[in-house]
Amino acid sequence: STITRFPLIHIRGVPLMSYIAKNWDSIWAFRPDPSDVLIATYPKAGTTWTQEIIDLLIHNGDAEACKRAPTPVRSPFLEIYSPPPIPSGLDLLKKMDPPRLIKTHLPFQLVPPGFWENKCKAIYVARNAKDNLVSYYYFDLMNKTQPEPGPFDGYIHKFMRGELSWGSWYDHVKGYWVEREEKNILYLFYEDMKENPRREVERIMRYLDLSVSDEVINRIVELTSFKNMKENPMANYSCIPSPVFDQSISPFMRKGEVGDWKNHFTPEQSKMFDEDYEKQMKDVNIPFRSLI
Ligand code: PPS
């Protein structure tokens, strides 16, 4: 097959898939419109879910309008090169009129400075490290453009050392956390969205200065349930051809739960991870839950 698992190349110390490094100058020079909204995440933290919520909020809960195209076409992925039929992020953005909902996995220091110069709104979603790791592991098994994950135990160590694509989870969640007030970033947690999706949808609505009825909020919560998004061909990444995303290995909409890490970490791995976590996170107090 012609599918390539891209090697990682470092940009300012952050390992990125080689095609991102190759296009780095044009990514860094990207000029958003002040009306554009950035959705930033470490991979597998709840990006697609949040993109769907925002698209529905913008379209007043109109389910059909939000089935006009697959997620990565409705809400381009800034730094991605995609195999056909999905165009690359920058190419797609060039052809779209603002306001655009732009996805990125870049850590804060690599976000094109135009976003902050233009005072764009930005929403960050963080997910507890262990569930995020497990979700990423399954994704790396099925996404044939990502580096091979290898055995799970080794994957835990790569995660802890910040060697996966888009770099260190620890630096990622901290980078946006420390800038959230200065840059007016709405910082959300996957676990909060699971606990009370209605509350988090309303929080996003207020941040974006949107106003929809209670009935529409209820509808958005329903339409963005894990089950409904898993069955929605415009949200479940069935748009990416199977040699690239082999969803028979693991579906993009895999489990959608909090605490699945307990089915994957041994008690020894969990203890070792927790000790390292404490060291890596001691300089901040981000209220992550469900790690023990
Ligand atoms: S990506 O590739 O970075 O854009 O992936 P991302 O969308 O950030 O993360 C995918 C994980 O989010 C889960 N997901 C959801 N959980 C709950 N509710 C809804 N609606 C939902 N949509 C996606 C998805 O199942 C992946 O998590 P895991 O734990 O692997 O199931």
Tab-separated table of C-alpha atoms and ligand atoms in Angstrom:
chain	number	residue	atom	x	y	z
A	1	SER	CA	0.000	0.000	0.000
A	2	THR	CA	1.030	3.632	-0.413
A	3	ILE	CA	0.203	4.657	3.132
A	4	THR	CA	3.166	6.105	4.985
A	5	ARG	CA	3.689	6.097	8.712
A	6	PHE	CA	5.405	9.479	8.903
A	7	PRO	CA	8.608	9.797	10.899
A	8	LEU	CA	8.729	12.483	13.588
A	9	ILE	CA	10.808	15.617	13.096
A	10	HIS	CA	11.396	18.119	15.891
A	11	ILE	CA	10.265	21.727	15.555
A	12	ARG	CA	11.536	23.776	18.497
A	13	GLY	CA	11.927	20.576	20.470
A	14	VAL	CA	8.436	19.228	19.705
A	15	PRO	CA	8.183	15.978	17.709
A	16	LEU	CA	5.778	16.446	14.811
A	17	MET	CA	4.958	14.261	11.836
A	18	SER	CA	7.424	15.023	9.075
A	19	TYR	CA	4.900	16.635	6.734
A	20	ILE	CA	4.013	19.210	9.417
A	21	ALA	CA	7.680	20.036	9.841
A	22	LYS	CA	7.978	20.289	6.048
A	23	ASN	CA	5.132	22.831	5.855
A	24	TRP	CA	6.151	24.609	9.026
A	25	ASP	CA	6.798	28.070	7.555
A	26	SER	CA	3.345	28.344	6.000
A	27	ILE	CA	1.678	27.008	9.151
A	28	TRP	CA	3.497	29.513	11.373
A	29	ALA	CA	2.652	32.360	8.975
A	30	PHE	CA	-1.085	31.534	8.947
A	31	ARG	CA	-3.180	34.675	9.486
A	32	PRO	CA	-6.602	33.914	10.946
A	33	ASP	CA	-9.507	36.329	10.851
A	34	PRO	CA	-10.422	37.853	14.241
A	35	SER	CA	-13.783	36.048	13.952
A	36	ASP	CA	-12.171	32.618	13.607
A	37	VAL	CA	-12.367	30.275	16.598
A	38	LEU	CA	-9.489	27.970	17.521
A	39	ILE	CA	-10.135	24.593	19.106
A	40	ALA	CA	-6.906	23.258	20.571
A	41	THR	CA	-6.283	19.862	22.141
A	42	TYR	CA	-3.673	17.228	22.727
A	43	PRO	CA	-4.702	14.419	20.316
A	44	LYS	CA	-7.650	12.324	21.554
A	45	ALA	CA	-8.808	14.688	24.312
A	46	GLY	CA	-12.311	15.351	22.923
A	47	THR	CA	-11.672	17.487	19.849
A	48	THR	CA	-14.290	15.993	17.531
A	49	TRP	CA	-16.955	16.101	20.221
A	50	THR	CA	-16.290	19.778	20.909
A	51	GLN	CA	-16.147	20.612	17.182
A	52	GLU	CA	-19.615	19.062	16.765
A	53	ILE	CA	-21.013	20.981	19.746
A	54	ILE	CA	-19.695	24.279	18.397
A	55	ASP	CA	-20.898	23.652	14.834
A	56	LEU	CA	-24.365	22.852	16.211
A	57	LEU	CA	-24.363	25.951	18.422
A	58	ILE	CA	-23.440	28.124	15.437
A	59	HIS	CA	-26.229	26.481	13.402
A	60	ASN	CA	-28.831	26.752	16.174
A	61	GLY	CA	-29.027	22.967	16.618
A	62	ASP	CA	-29.813	22.252	12.954
A	63	ALA	CA	-28.748	18.596	12.603
A	64	GLU	CA	-29.060	18.559	8.817
A	65	ALA	CA	-26.905	21.680	8.415
A	66	CYS	CA	-24.226	19.982	10.493
A	67	LYS	CA	-24.302	16.976	8.172
A	68	ARG	CA	-23.257	19.138	5.202
A	69	ALA	CA	-19.742	17.658	5.265
A	70	PRO	CA	-17.448	15.517	7.433
A	71	THR	CA	-15.891	17.075	10.542
A	72	PRO	CA	-12.460	17.836	8.996
A	73	VAL	CA	-14.132	19.694	6.103
A	74	ARG	CA	-16.525	21.680	8.297
A	75	SER	CA	-13.765	22.459	10.766
A	76	PRO	CA	-10.315	22.278	9.167
A	77	PHE	CA	-7.310	20.847	10.981
A	78	LEU	CA	-4.735	23.637	10.682
A	79	GLU	CA	-1.481	21.699	10.433
A	80	ILE	CA	-2.687	18.497	8.815
A	81	TYR	CA	-1.813	17.076	5.457
A	82	SER	CA	-4.673	14.707	4.583
A	83	PRO	CA	-4.731	12.098	1.895
A	84	PRO	CA	-7.496	12.651	-0.691
A	85	PRO	CA	-10.468	13.100	-0.598
A	86	ILE	CA	-9.924	15.372	2.418
A	87	PRO	CA	-7.850	18.440	1.480
A	88	SER	CA	-5.044	19.636	3.721
A	89	GLY	CA	-5.895	22.076	6.471
A	90	LEU	CA	-4.258	25.155	5.010
A	91	ASP	CA	-5.697	24.511	1.522
A	92	LEU	CA	-9.160	24.089	2.941
A	93	LEU	CA	-8.886	27.227	5.045
A	94	LYS	CA	-7.826	29.289	2.028
A	95	LYS	CA	-11.127	28.453	0.338
A	96	MET	CA	-13.349	29.131	3.343
A	97	ASP	CA	-14.854	32.409	4.457
A	98	PRO	CA	-14.523	33.371	8.136
A	99	PRO	CA	-15.735	32.764	10.745
A	100	ARG	CA	-14.022	29.382	10.652
A	101	LEU	CA	-13.705	26.784	13.395
A	102	ILE	CA	-10.054	25.751	13.233
A	103	LYS	CA	-8.698	22.617	14.916
A	104	THR	CA	-5.106	22.298	16.080
A	105	HIS	CA	-3.074	19.882	18.188
A	106	LEU	CA	-0.086	22.241	18.306
A	107	PRO	CA	1.217	23.045	21.781
A	108	PHE	CA	0.661	26.642	22.853
A	109	GLN	CA	4.130	27.888	21.882
A	110	LEU	CA	3.710	26.597	18.320
A	111	VAL	CA	0.274	28.138	17.667
A	112	PRO	CA	0.687	30.717	14.882
A	113	PRO	CA	0.987	34.088	16.654
A	114	GLY	CA	-1.682	35.592	14.370
A	115	PHE	CA	-4.333	33.949	16.547
A	116	TRP	CA	-3.292	35.969	19.593
A	117	GLU	CA	-2.495	39.146	17.656
A	118	ASN	CA	-6.045	39.054	16.283
A	119	LYS	CA	-7.509	38.176	19.676
A	120	CYS	CA	-9.238	35.093	18.311
A	121	LYS	CA	-11.375	33.078	20.674
A	122	ALA	CA	-9.792	29.763	21.604
A	123	ILE	CA	-11.212	26.716	23.345
A	124	TYR	CA	-8.875	24.141	24.874
A	125	VAL	CA	-10.072	20.671	25.870
A	126	ALA	CA	-7.981	18.600	28.272
A	127	ARG	CA	-8.491	14.954	29.201
A	128	ASN	CA	-6.966	13.058	32.099
A	129	ALA	CA	-3.549	11.718	31.130
A	130	LYS	CA	-4.248	8.001	31.456
A	131	ASP	CA	-7.448	7.934	29.410
A	132	ASN	CA	-5.846	10.289	26.898
A	133	LEU	CA	-2.901	7.892	26.567
A	134	VAL	CA	-5.125	4.825	26.077
A	135	SER	CA	-7.221	6.588	23.446
A	136	TYR	CA	-4.068	7.722	21.619
A	137	TYR	CA	-2.654	4.200	21.715
A	138	TYR	CA	-5.695	2.780	19.911
A	139	PHE	CA	-5.628	5.680	17.470
A	140	ASP	CA	-1.972	5.021	16.623
A	141	LEU	CA	-2.873	1.394	15.928
A	142	MET	CA	-5.575	2.337	13.427
A	143	ASN	CA	-4.243	5.585	11.909
A	144	LYS	CA	-1.673	4.319	9.429
A	145	THR	CA	-0.016	7.739	9.031
A	146	GLN	CA	0.991	7.929	12.707
A	147	PRO	CA	4.158	6.214	13.969
A	148	GLU	CA	3.677	2.593	15.088
A	149	PRO	CA	2.650	2.560	18.765
A	150	GLY	CA	4.505	-0.674	19.584
A	151	PRO	CA	3.685	-2.592	22.782
A	152	PHE	CA	1.522	-0.795	25.378
A	153	ASP	CA	4.195	-0.750	28.095
A	154	GLY	CA	6.696	0.975	25.818
A	155	TYR	CA	3.955	3.366	24.709
A	156	ILE	CA	3.431	4.473	28.325
A	157	HIS	CA	7.129	5.374	28.506
A	158	LYS	CA	7.031	7.263	25.212
A	159	PHE	CA	4.027	9.220	26.507
A	160	MET	CA	5.834	10.062	29.755
A	161	ARG	CA	8.938	11.171	27.859
A	162	GLY	CA	6.913	13.313	25.435
A	163	GLU	CA	7.976	11.299	22.408
A	164	LEU	CA	4.578	10.885	20.694
A	165	SER	CA	3.448	13.086	17.804
A	166	TRP	CA	2.662	16.608	19.003
A	167	GLY	CA	4.954	16.069	21.939
A	168	SER	CA	4.518	15.995	25.685
A	169	TRP	CA	0.973	15.807	27.077
A	170	TYR	CA	2.297	17.447	30.255
A	171	ASP	CA	3.753	20.464	28.445
A	172	HIS	CA	0.619	20.690	26.282
A	173	VAL	CA	-1.948	20.897	29.071
A	174	LYS	CA	0.314	23.215	31.102
A	175	GLY	CA	1.135	25.508	28.179
A	176	TYR	CA	-2.494	26.459	27.594
A	177	TRP	CA	-3.337	26.445	31.307
A	178	VAL	CA	-0.824	29.140	32.204
A	179	GLU	CA	-1.922	31.320	29.262
A	180	ARG	CA	-5.671	30.876	29.651
A	181	GLU	CA	-6.392	34.158	31.425
A	182	GLU	CA	-4.017	36.358	29.485
A	183	LYS	CA	-5.213	34.973	26.137
A	184	ASN	CA	-8.879	34.533	27.139
A	185	ILE	CA	-8.829	30.799	26.414
A	186	LEU	CA	-11.833	28.726	27.530
A	187	TYR	CA	-10.233	25.703	29.224
A	188	LEU	CA	-12.531	22.669	29.329
A	189	PHE	CA	-12.192	19.118	30.639
A	190	TYR	CA	-13.445	15.966	28.930
A	191	GLU	CA	-14.509	14.600	32.330
A	192	ASP	CA	-16.691	17.680	32.955
A	193	MET	CA	-18.318	17.209	29.557
A	194	LYS	CA	-19.130	13.598	30.412
A	195	GLU	CA	-20.386	14.545	33.873
A	196	ASN	CA	-22.705	17.319	32.749
A	197	PRO	CA	-22.729	17.917	28.995
A	198	ARG	CA	-25.513	20.491	29.232
A	199	ARG	CA	-23.484	22.664	31.608
A	200	GLU	CA	-20.442	22.531	29.317
A	201	VAL	CA	-22.480	23.242	26.155
A	202	GLU	CA	-23.895	26.319	27.902
A	203	ARG	CA	-20.411	27.360	28.941
A	204	ILE	CA	-19.231	27.174	25.322
A	205	MET	CA	-22.325	29.081	24.181
A	206	ARG	CA	-21.675	31.941	26.602
A	207	TYR	CA	-17.975	32.097	25.730
A	208	LEU	CA	-18.817	32.401	22.019
A	209	ASP	CA	-21.473	35.080	22.721
A	210	LEU	CA	-24.132	32.853	21.225
A	211	SER	CA	-27.628	32.387	22.519
A	212	VAL	CA	-29.820	29.389	21.771
A	213	SER	CA	-33.012	28.205	23.477
A	214	ASP	CA	-33.129	25.555	26.205
A	215	GLU	CA	-34.793	23.237	23.744
A	216	VAL	CA	-31.926	23.678	21.294
A	217	ILE	CA	-29.387	23.047	24.052
A	218	ASN	CA	-31.166	19.799	24.872
A	219	ARG	CA	-31.116	18.816	21.227
A	220	ILE	CA	-27.387	19.576	20.936
A	221	VAL	CA	-26.649	17.443	23.994
A	222	GLU	CA	-28.598	14.595	22.431
A	223	LEU	CA	-27.041	14.958	18.966
A	224	THR	CA	-23.539	14.983	20.448
A	225	SER	CA	-23.970	11.933	22.665
A	226	PHE	CA	-21.289	9.322	22.040
A	227	LYS	CA	-23.853	6.941	20.545
A	228	ASN	CA	-25.263	9.476	18.101
A	229	MET	CA	-21.866	10.724	16.988
A	230	LYS	CA	-20.633	7.151	16.516
A	231	GLU	CA	-23.544	6.548	14.131
A	232	ASN	CA	-23.205	9.893	12.344
A	233	PRO	CA	-21.150	9.400	9.157
A	234	MET	CA	-20.325	13.125	9.145
A	235	ALA	CA	-18.811	12.889	12.646
A	236	ASN	CA	-17.334	9.393	12.920
A	237	TYR	CA	-14.430	9.819	10.479
A	238	SER	CA	-15.762	7.167	8.084
A	239	CYS	CA	-14.830	9.856	5.501
A	240	ILE	CA	-11.148	8.905	5.809
A	241	PRO	CA	-10.436	5.983	3.467
A	242	SER	CA	-9.885	2.660	5.222
A	243	PRO	CA	-6.239	2.184	4.307
A	244	VAL	CA	-5.532	5.412	6.227
A	245	PHE	CA	-7.925	5.000	9.161
A	246	ASP	CA	-8.459	1.264	9.562
A	247	GLN	CA	-11.518	1.370	11.777
A	248	SER	CA	-11.722	-2.436	11.790
A	249	ILE	CA	-8.651	-2.300	14.069
A	250	SER	CA	-10.244	0.271	16.385
A	251	PRO	CA	-13.143	2.602	15.607
A	252	PHE	CA	-12.522	6.352	15.798
A	253	MET	CA	-15.529	6.485	18.136
A	254	ARG	CA	-14.043	3.790	20.325
A	255	LYS	CA	-15.547	3.917	23.854
A	256	GLY	CA	-16.077	7.512	24.850
A	257	GLU	CA	-15.753	6.865	28.569
A	258	VAL	CA	-13.930	8.149	31.618
A	259	GLY	CA	-11.686	5.642	33.413
A	260	ASP	CA	-11.124	3.117	30.619
A	261	TRP	CA	-7.414	3.313	31.549
A	262	LYS	CA	-8.225	0.927	34.423
A	263	ASN	CA	-8.790	-1.799	31.831
A	264	HIS	CA	-5.313	-1.221	30.374
A	265	PHE	CA	-2.786	-0.160	33.047
A	266	THR	CA	-1.516	-2.816	35.434
A	267	PRO	CA	-1.288	-1.679	39.098
A	268	GLU	CA	2.517	-1.474	38.664
A	269	GLN	CA	2.262	0.659	35.526
A	270	SER	CA	-0.257	2.889	37.231
A	271	LYS	CA	1.992	3.404	40.277
A	272	MET	CA	5.029	4.183	38.140
A	273	PHE	CA	2.961	6.581	36.020
A	274	ASP	CA	1.550	8.365	39.088
A	275	GLU	CA	5.017	8.927	40.581
A	276	ASP	CA	6.282	10.446	37.364
A	277	TYR	CA	3.047	12.438	36.929
A	278	GLU	CA	3.493	14.079	40.285
A	279	LYS	CA	6.969	15.258	39.304
A	280	GLN	CA	5.957	16.498	35.881
A	281	MET	CA	2.861	18.325	37.170
A	282	LYS	CA	4.171	19.730	40.456
A	283	ASP	CA	4.523	23.286	39.130
A	284	VAL	CA	0.817	23.659	38.278
A	285	ASN	CA	-2.502	22.811	39.889
A	286	ILE	CA	-4.764	21.780	37.025
A	287	PRO	CA	-7.889	20.068	38.405
A	288	PHE	CA	-7.660	16.761	36.524
A	289	ARG	CA	-9.880	13.954	37.754
A	290	SER	CA	-10.143	10.184	37.364
A	291	LEU	CA	-6.410	9.478	37.496
A	292	ILE	CA	-6.635	7.127	40.467
B	1	PPS	S1	-8.581	13.588	17.442
B	1	PPS	O1	-8.118	12.574	16.463
B	1	PPS	O2	-7.468	14.110	18.235
B	1	PPS	O3	-9.378	14.643	16.816
B	1	PPS	O4	-9.508	12.769	18.459
B	1	PPS	P1	-10.500	13.420	19.531
B	1	PPS	O5	-11.786	13.722	18.887
B	1	PPS	O6	-9.820	14.499	20.290
B	1	PPS	O7	-10.670	12.236	20.573
B	1	PPS	C1	-11.322	11.017	20.299
B	1	PPS	C2	-11.799	10.468	21.615
B	1	PPS	O8	-12.990	11.184	22.007
B	1	PPS	C3	-14.072	10.279	22.102
B	1	PPS	N1	-15.325	10.918	21.698
B	1	PPS	C4	-16.362	11.100	22.531
B	1	PPS	N2	-16.520	10.808	23.839
B	1	PPS	C5	-17.723	11.101	24.393
B	1	PPS	N3	-18.750	11.667	23.710
B	1	PPS	C6	-18.640	11.966	22.410
B	1	PPS	N4	-19.651	12.520	21.754
B	1	PPS	C7	-17.391	11.683	21.760
B	1	PPS	N5	-16.932	11.851	20.496
B	1	PPS	C8	-15.677	11.370	20.484
B	1	PPS	C9	-13.668	9.146	21.171
B	1	PPS	O9	-14.437	8.003	21.401
B	1	PPS	C10	-12.205	9.005	21.527
B	1	PPS	O10	-12.010	8.501	22.847
B	1	PPS	P2	-11.864	6.929	23.194
B	1	PPS	O11	-11.543	6.893	24.672
B	1	PPS	O12	-10.753	6.376	22.378
B	1	PPS	O13	-13.187	6.301	22.902
